[in-house]
PDB file of C-alpha atoms in Angstrom:
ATOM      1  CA  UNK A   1       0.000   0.000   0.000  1.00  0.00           C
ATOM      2  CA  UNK A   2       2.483   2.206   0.867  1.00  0.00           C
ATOM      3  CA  UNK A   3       4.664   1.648  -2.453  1.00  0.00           C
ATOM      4  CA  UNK A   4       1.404   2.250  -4.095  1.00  0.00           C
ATOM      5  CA  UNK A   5       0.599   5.420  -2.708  1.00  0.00           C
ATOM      6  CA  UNK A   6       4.256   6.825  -3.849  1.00  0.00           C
ATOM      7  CA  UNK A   7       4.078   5.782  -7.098  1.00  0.00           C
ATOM      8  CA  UNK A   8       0.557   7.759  -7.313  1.00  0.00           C
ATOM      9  CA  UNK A   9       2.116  10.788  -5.450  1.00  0.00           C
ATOM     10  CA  UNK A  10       4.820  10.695  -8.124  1.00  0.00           C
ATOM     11  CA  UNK A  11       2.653  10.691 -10.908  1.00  0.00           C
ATOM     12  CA  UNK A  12       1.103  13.788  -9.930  1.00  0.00           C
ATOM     13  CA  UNK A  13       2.414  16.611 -11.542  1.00  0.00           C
ATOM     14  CA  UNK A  14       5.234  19.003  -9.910  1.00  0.00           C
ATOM     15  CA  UNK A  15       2.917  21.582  -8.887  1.00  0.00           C
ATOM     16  CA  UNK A  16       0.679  19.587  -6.708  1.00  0.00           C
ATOM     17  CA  UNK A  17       3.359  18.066  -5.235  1.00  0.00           C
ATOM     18  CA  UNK A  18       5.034  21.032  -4.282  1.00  0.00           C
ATOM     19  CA  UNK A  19       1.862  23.213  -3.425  1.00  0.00           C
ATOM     20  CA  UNK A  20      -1.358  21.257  -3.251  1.00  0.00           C
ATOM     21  CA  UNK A  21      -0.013  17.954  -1.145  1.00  0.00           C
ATOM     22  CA  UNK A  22       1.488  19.659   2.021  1.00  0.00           C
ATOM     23  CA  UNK A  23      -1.875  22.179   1.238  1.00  0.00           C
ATOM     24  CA  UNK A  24      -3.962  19.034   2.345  1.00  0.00           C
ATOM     25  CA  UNK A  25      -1.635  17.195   4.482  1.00  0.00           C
ATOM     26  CA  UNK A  26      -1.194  20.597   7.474  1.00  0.00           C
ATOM     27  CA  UNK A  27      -3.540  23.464   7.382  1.00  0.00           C
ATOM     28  CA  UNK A  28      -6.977  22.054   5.883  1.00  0.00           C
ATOM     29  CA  UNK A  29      -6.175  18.155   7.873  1.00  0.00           C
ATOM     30  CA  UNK A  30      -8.412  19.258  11.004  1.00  0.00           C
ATOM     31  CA  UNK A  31     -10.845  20.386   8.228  1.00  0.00           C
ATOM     32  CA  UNK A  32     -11.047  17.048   6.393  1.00  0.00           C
ATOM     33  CA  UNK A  33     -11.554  15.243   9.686  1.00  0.00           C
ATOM     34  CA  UNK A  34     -14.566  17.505  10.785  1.00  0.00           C
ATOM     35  CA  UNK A  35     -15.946  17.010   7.417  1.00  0.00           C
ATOM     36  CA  UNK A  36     -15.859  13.539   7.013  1.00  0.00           C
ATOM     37  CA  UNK A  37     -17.438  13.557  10.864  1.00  0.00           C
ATOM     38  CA  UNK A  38     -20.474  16.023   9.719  1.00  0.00           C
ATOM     39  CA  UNK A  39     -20.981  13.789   7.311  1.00  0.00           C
ATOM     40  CA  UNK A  40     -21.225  10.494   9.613  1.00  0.00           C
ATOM     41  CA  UNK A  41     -23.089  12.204  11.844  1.00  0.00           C
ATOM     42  CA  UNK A  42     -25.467  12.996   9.427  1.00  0.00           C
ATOM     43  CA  UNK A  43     -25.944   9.788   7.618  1.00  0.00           C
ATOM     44  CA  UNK A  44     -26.540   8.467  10.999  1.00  0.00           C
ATOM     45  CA  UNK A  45     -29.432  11.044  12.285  1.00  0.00           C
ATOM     46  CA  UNK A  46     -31.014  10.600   8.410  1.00  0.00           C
ATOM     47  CA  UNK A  47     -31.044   6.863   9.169  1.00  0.00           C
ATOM     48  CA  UNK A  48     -32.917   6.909  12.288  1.00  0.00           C
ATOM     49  CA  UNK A  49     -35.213   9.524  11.288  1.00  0.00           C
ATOM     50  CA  UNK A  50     -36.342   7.175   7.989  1.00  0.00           C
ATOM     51  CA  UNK A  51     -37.004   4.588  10.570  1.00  0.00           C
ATOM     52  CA  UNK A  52     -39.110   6.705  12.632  1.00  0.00           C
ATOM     53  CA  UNK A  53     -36.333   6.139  15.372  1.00  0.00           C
ATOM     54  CA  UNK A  54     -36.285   9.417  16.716  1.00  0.00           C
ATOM     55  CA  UNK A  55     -39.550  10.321  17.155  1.00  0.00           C
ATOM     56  CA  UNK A  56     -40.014   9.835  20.756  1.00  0.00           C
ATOM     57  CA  UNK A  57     -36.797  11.847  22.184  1.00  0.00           C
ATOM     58  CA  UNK A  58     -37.480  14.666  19.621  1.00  0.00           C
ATOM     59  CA  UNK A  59     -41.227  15.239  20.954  1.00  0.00           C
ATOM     60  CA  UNK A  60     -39.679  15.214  25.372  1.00  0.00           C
ATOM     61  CA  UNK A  61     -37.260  17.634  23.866  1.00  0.00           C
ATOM     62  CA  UNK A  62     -39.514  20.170  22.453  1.00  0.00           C
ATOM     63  CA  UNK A  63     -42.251  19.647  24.942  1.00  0.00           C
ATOM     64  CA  UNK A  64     -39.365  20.760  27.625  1.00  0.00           C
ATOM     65  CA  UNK A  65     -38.680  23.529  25.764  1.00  0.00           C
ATOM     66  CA  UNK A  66     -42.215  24.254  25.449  1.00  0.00           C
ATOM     67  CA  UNK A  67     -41.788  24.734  29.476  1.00  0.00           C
ATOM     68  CA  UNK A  68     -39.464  27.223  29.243  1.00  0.00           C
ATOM     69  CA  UNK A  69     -42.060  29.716  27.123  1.00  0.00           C
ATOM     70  CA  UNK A  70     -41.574  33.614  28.487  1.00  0.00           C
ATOM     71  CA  UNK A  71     -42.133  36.965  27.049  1.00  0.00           C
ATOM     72  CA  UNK A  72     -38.652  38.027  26.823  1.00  0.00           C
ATOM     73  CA  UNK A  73     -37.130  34.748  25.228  1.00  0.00           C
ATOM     74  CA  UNK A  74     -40.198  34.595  22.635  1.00  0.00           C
ATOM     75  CA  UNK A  75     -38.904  37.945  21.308  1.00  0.00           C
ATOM     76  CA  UNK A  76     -34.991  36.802  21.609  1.00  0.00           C
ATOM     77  CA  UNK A  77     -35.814  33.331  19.901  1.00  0.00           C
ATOM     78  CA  UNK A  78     -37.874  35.248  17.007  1.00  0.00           C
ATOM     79  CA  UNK A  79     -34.722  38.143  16.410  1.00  0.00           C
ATOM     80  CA  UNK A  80     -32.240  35.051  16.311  1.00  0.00           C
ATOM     81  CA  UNK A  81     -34.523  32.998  13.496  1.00  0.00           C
ATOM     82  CA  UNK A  82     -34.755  36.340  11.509  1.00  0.00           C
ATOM     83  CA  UNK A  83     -30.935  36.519  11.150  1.00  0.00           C
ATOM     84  CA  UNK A  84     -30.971  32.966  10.475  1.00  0.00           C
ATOM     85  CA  UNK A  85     -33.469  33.285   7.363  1.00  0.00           C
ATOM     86  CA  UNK A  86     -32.170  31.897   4.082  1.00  0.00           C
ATOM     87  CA  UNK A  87     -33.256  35.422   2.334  1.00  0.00           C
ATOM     88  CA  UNK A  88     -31.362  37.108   4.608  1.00  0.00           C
ATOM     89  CA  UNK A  89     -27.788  35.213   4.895  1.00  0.00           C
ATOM     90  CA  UNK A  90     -28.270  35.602   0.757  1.00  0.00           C
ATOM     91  CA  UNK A  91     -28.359  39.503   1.123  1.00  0.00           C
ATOM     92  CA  UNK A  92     -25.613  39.406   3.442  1.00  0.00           C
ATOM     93  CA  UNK A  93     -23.296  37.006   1.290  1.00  0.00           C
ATOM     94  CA  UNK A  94     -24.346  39.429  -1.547  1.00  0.00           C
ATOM     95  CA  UNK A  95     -23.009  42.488   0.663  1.00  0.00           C
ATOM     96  CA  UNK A  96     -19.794  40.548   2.121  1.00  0.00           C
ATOM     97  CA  UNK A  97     -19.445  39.475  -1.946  1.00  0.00           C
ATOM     98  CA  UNK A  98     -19.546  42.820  -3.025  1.00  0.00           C
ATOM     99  CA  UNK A  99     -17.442  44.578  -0.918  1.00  0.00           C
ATOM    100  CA  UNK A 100     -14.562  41.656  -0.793  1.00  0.00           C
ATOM    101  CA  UNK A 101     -14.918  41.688  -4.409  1.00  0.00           C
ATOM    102  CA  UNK A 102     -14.527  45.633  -4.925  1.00  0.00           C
ATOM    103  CA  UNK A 103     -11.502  44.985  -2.578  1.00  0.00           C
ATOM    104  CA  UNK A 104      -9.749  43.029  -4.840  1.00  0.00           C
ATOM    105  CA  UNK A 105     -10.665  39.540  -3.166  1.00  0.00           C
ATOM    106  CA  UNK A 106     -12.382  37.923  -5.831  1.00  0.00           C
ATOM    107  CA  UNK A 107     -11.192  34.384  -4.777  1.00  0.00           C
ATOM    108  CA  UNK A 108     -13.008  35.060  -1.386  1.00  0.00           C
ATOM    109  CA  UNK A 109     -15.886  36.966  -3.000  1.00  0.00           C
ATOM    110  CA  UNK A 110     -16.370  33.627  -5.231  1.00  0.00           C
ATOM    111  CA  UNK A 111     -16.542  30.978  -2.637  1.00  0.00           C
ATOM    112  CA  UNK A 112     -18.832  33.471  -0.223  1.00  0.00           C
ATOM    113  CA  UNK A 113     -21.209  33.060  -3.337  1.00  0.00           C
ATOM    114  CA  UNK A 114     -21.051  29.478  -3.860  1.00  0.00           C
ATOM    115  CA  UNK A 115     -21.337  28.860  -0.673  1.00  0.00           C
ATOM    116  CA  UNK A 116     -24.103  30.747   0.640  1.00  0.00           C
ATOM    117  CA  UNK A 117     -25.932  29.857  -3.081  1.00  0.00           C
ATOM    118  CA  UNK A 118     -24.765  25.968  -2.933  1.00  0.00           C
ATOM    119  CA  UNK A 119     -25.876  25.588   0.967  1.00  0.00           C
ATOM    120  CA  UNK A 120     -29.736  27.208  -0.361  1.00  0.00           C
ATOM    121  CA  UNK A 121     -29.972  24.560  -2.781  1.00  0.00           C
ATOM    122  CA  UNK A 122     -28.515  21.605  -1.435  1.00  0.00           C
ATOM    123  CA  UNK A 123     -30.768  22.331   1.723  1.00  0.00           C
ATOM    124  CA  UNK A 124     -33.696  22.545  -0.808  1.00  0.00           C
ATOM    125  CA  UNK A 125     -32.707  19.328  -1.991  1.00  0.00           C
ATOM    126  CA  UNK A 126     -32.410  17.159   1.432  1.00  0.00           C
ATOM    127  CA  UNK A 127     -36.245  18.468   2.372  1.00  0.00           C
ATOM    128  CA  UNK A 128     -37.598  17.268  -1.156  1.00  0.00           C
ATOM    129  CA  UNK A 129     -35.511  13.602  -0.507  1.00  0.00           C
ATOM    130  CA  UNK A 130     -36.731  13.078   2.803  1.00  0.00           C
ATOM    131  CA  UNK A 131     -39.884  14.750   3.230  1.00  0.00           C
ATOM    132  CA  UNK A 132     -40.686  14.917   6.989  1.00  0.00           C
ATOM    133  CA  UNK A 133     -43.376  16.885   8.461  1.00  0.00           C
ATOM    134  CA  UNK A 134     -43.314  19.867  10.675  1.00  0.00           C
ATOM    135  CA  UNK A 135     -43.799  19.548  14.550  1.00  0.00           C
ATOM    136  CA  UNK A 136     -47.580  20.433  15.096  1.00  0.00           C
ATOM    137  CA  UNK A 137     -47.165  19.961  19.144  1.00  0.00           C
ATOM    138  CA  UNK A 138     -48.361  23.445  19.674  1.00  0.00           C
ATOM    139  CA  UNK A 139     -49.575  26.798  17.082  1.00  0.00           C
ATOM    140  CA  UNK A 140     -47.188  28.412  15.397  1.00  0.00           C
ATOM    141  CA  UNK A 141     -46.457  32.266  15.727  1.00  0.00           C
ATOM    142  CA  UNK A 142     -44.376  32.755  12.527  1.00  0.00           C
ATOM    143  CA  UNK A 143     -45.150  30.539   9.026  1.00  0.00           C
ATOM    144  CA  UNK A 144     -43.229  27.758   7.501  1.00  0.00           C
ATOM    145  CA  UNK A 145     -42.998  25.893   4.300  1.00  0.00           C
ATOM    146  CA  UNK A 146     -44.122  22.356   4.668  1.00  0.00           C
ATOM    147  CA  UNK A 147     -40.414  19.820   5.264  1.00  0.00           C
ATOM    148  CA  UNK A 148     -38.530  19.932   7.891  1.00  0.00           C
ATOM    149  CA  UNK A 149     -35.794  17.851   7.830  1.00  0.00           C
ATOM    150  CA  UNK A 150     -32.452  19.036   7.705  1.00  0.00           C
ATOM    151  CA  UNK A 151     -33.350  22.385   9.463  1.00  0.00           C
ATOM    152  CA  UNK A 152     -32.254  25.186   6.223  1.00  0.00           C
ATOM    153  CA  UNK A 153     -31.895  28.133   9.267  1.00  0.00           C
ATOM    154  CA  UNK A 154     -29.243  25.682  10.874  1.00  0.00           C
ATOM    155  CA  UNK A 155     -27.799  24.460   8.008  1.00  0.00           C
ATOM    156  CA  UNK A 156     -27.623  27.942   6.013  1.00  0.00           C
ATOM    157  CA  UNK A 157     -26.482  29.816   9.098  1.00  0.00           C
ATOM    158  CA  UNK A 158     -23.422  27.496   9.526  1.00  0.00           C
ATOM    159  CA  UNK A 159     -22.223  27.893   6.360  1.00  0.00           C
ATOM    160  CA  UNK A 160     -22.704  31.422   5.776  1.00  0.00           C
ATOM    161  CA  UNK A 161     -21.566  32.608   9.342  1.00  0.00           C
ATOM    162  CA  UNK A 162     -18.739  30.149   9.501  1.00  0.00           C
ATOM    163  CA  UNK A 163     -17.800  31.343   6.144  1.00  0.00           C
ATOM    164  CA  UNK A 164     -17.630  34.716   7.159  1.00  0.00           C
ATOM    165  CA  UNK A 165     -16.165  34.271  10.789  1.00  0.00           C
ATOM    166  CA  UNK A 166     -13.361  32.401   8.824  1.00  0.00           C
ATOM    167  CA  UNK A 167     -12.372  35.064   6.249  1.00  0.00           C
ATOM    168  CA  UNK A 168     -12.763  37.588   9.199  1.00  0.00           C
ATOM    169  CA  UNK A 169     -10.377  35.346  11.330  1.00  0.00           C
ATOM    170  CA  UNK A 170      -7.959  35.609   8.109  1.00  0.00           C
ATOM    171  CA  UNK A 171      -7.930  39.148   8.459  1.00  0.00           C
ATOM    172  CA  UNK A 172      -7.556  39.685  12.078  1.00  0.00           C
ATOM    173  CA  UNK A 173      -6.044  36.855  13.774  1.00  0.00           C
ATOM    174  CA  UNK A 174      -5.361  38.570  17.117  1.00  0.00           C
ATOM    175  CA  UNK A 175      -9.320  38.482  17.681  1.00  0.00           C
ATOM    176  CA  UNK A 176     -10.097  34.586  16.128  1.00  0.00           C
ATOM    177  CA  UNK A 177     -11.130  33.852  19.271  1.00  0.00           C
ATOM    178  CA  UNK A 178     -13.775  36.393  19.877  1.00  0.00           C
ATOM    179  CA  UNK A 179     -14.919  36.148  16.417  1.00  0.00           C
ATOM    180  CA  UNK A 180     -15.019  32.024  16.674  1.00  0.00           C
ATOM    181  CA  UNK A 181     -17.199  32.859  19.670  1.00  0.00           C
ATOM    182  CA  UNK A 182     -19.503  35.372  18.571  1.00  0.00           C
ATOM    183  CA  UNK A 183     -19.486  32.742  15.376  1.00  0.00           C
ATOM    184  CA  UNK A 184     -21.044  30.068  16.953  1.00  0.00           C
ATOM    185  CA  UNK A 185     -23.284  31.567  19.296  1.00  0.00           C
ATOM    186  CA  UNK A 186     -24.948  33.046  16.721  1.00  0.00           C
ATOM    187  CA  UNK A 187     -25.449  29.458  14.812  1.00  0.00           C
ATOM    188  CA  UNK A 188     -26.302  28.048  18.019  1.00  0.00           C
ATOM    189  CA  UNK A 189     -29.268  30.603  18.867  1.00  0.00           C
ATOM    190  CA  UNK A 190     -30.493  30.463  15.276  1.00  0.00           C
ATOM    191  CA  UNK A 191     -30.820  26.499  15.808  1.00  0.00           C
ATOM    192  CA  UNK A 192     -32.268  26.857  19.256  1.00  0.00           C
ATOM    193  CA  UNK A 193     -34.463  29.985  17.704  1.00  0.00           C
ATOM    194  CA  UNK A 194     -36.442  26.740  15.576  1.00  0.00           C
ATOM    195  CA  UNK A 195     -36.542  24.547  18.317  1.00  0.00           C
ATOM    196  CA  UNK A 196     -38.510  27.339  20.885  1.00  0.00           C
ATOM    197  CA  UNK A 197     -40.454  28.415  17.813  1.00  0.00           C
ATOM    198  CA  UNK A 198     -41.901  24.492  17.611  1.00  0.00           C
ATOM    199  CA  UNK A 199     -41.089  25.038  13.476  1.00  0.00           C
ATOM    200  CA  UNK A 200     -38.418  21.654  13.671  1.00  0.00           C
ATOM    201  CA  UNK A 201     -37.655  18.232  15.395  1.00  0.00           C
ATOM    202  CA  UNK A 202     -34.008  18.566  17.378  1.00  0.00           C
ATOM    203  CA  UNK A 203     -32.419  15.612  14.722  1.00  0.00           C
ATOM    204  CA  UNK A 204     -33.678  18.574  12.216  1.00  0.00           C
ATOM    205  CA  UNK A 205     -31.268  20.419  13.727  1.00  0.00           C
ATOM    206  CA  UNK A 206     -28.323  18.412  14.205  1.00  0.00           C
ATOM    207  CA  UNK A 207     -28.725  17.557  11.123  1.00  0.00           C
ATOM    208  CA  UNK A 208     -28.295  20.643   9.320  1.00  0.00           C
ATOM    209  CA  UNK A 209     -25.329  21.349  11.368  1.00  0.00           C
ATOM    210  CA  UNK A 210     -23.498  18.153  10.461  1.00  0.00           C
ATOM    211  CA  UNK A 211     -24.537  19.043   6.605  1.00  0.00           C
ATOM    212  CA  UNK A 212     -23.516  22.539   7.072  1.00  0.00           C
ATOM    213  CA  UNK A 213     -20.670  21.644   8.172  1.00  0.00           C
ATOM    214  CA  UNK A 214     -19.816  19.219   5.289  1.00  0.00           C
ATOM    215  CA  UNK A 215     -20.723  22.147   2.479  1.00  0.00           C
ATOM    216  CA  UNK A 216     -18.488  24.835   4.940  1.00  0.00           C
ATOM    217  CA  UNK A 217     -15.339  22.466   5.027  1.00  0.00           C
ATOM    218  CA  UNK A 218     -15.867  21.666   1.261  1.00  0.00           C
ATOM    219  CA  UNK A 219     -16.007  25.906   0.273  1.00  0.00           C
ATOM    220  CA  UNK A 220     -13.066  26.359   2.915  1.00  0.00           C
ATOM    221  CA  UNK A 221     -10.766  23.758   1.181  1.00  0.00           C
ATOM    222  CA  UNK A 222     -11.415  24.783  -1.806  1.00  0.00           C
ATOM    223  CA  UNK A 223     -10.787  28.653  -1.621  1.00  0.00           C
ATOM    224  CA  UNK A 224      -7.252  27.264   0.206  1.00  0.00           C
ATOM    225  CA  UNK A 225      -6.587  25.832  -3.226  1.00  0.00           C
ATOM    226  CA  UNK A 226      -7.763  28.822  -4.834  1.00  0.00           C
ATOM    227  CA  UNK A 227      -5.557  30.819  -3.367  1.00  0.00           C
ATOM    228  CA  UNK A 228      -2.239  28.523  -3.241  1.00  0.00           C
ATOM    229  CA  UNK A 229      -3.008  28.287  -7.155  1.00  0.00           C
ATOM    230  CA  UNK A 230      -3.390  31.830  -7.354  1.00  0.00           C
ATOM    231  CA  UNK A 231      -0.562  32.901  -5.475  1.00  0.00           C
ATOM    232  CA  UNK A 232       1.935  35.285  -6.937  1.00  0.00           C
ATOM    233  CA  UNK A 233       5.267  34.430  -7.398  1.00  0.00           C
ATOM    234  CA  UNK A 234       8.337  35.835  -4.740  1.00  0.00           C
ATOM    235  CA  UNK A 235      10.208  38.018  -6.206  1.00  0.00           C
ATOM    236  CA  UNK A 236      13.754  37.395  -6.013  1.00  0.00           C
ATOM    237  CA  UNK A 237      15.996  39.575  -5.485  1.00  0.00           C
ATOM    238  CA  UNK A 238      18.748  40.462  -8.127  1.00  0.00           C
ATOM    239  CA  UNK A 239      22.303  39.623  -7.389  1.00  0.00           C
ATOM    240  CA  UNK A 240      24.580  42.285  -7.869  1.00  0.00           C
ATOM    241  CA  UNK A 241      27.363  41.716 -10.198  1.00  0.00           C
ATOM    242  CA  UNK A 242      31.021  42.486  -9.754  1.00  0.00           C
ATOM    243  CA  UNK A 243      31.650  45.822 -10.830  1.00  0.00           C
ATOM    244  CA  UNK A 244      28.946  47.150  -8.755  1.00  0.00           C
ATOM    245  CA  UNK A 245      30.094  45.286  -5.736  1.00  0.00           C
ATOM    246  CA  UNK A 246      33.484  47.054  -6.372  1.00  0.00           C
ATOM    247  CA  UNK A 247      31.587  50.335  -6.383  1.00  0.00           C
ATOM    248  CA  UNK A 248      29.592  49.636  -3.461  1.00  0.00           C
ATOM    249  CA  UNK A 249      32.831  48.820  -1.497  1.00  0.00           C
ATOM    250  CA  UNK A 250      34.577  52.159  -2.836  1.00  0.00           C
ATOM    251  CA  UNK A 251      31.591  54.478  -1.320  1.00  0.00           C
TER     252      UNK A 251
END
């Protein structure tokens, strides 16, 4: 296996072997791994929910949040699932796109797009394939289209938010840690926003977190490519000759 897997590295052609290779094998690595887990995780939460597995832990679960009903979380719960609406992470990828673009970022302006674009329609997608109902455990205050399963305002928000909490993290490094934060709050209220609401099962959740995750790794990865493929050569610096070493000396 191992002789195998050098004569397939040296096939590859100089350039990935000198750029793309340790590309995949340092930086992007953790990526890969949460990836392929997202995408585990999900096949294993859209397995039990086609068996009807899940039914009976995702109705305790919202009947407990039920519970917890009060004036001042129904308005918190209903500002999170507005900043969590599909429409809405669209016009803000189109802002982010615009400006990053004008800025001369087009690589980062490009996958903002096909990400926030790609995690729409592959969420549109999942709730035609598996068609699952809507809670109906209690009246709804806000309206809904008629699947459910993998939650879009979970799914969308991950990829969108973790798309732009990355690219901000690229720019200001000193702060990743208050921008990871305020990053995944923010998906973590929008999923708990649906869950309050009574608009989505918890596995609808989960769910579109481990998808969103798996379409956020895939944009990330590739705009790392993008941008090791697009990189501008160093510019080395000339060697002086001779004669003007001699002259350099003199003075």
């Amino acid at each position: 296996m191992r002789e195998i897997a050098k004569r397939v590295i040296s096939a590859l052609p100089q350039w990935w072997r000198s750029h793309i290779l340790p590309l995949l094998f340092t930086i992007p690595a953790a990526g890969l791994f949460v990836a392929a887990l997202g995408l585990w995780g999900f096949a294993q939460i859209a397995d039990e929910v086609l068996d009807k597995e899940t039914q009976a832990i995702d109705t305790a679960i919202l009947v407990f949040i039920r519970s917890l009903h009060a004036p001042l979380l129904d308005r918190l719960m209903l500002g999170f699932t507005f900043v969590g609406e599909p429409t809405v992470l669209l016009v803000i990828c189109l802002g982010f796109g615009i400006w990053l673009y004008r800025d001369g970022r087009r690589g980062q302006a490009i996958t903002l797009a096909i990400a926030g674009v790609g995690a729409v329609g592959l969420n549109y997608l999942l709730k035609v394939v598996f068609g699952r109902a809507r809670p109906a455990l209690w009246d709804r205050v806000i309206d809904v289209g008629q699947y459910s399963f993998p939650s879009g305002h979970a799914m969308i928000s991950m990829v969108v938010y973790g798309a732009l909490g990355y690219l901000l993290v690229k720019q200001l490094s000193k702060w990743h840690i208050a921008i990871a934060s305020g990053t995944l709050l923010l998906v973590t209220g929008i999923g708990l926003s649906r869950l309050y609401l009574g608009v989505h099962w918890p596995t609808d959740v989960v769910a579109g977190y481990a998808a969103g995750i798996v379409w956020l790794m895939t944009c990330i990865l590739s705009l790392e490519i993008w941008q090791e493929y697009y990189k501008p050569a160093p510019q080395k610096t000339p060697i002086p000759n001779e004669e003007e070493s001699n002259i350099a000396n003199r003075r």
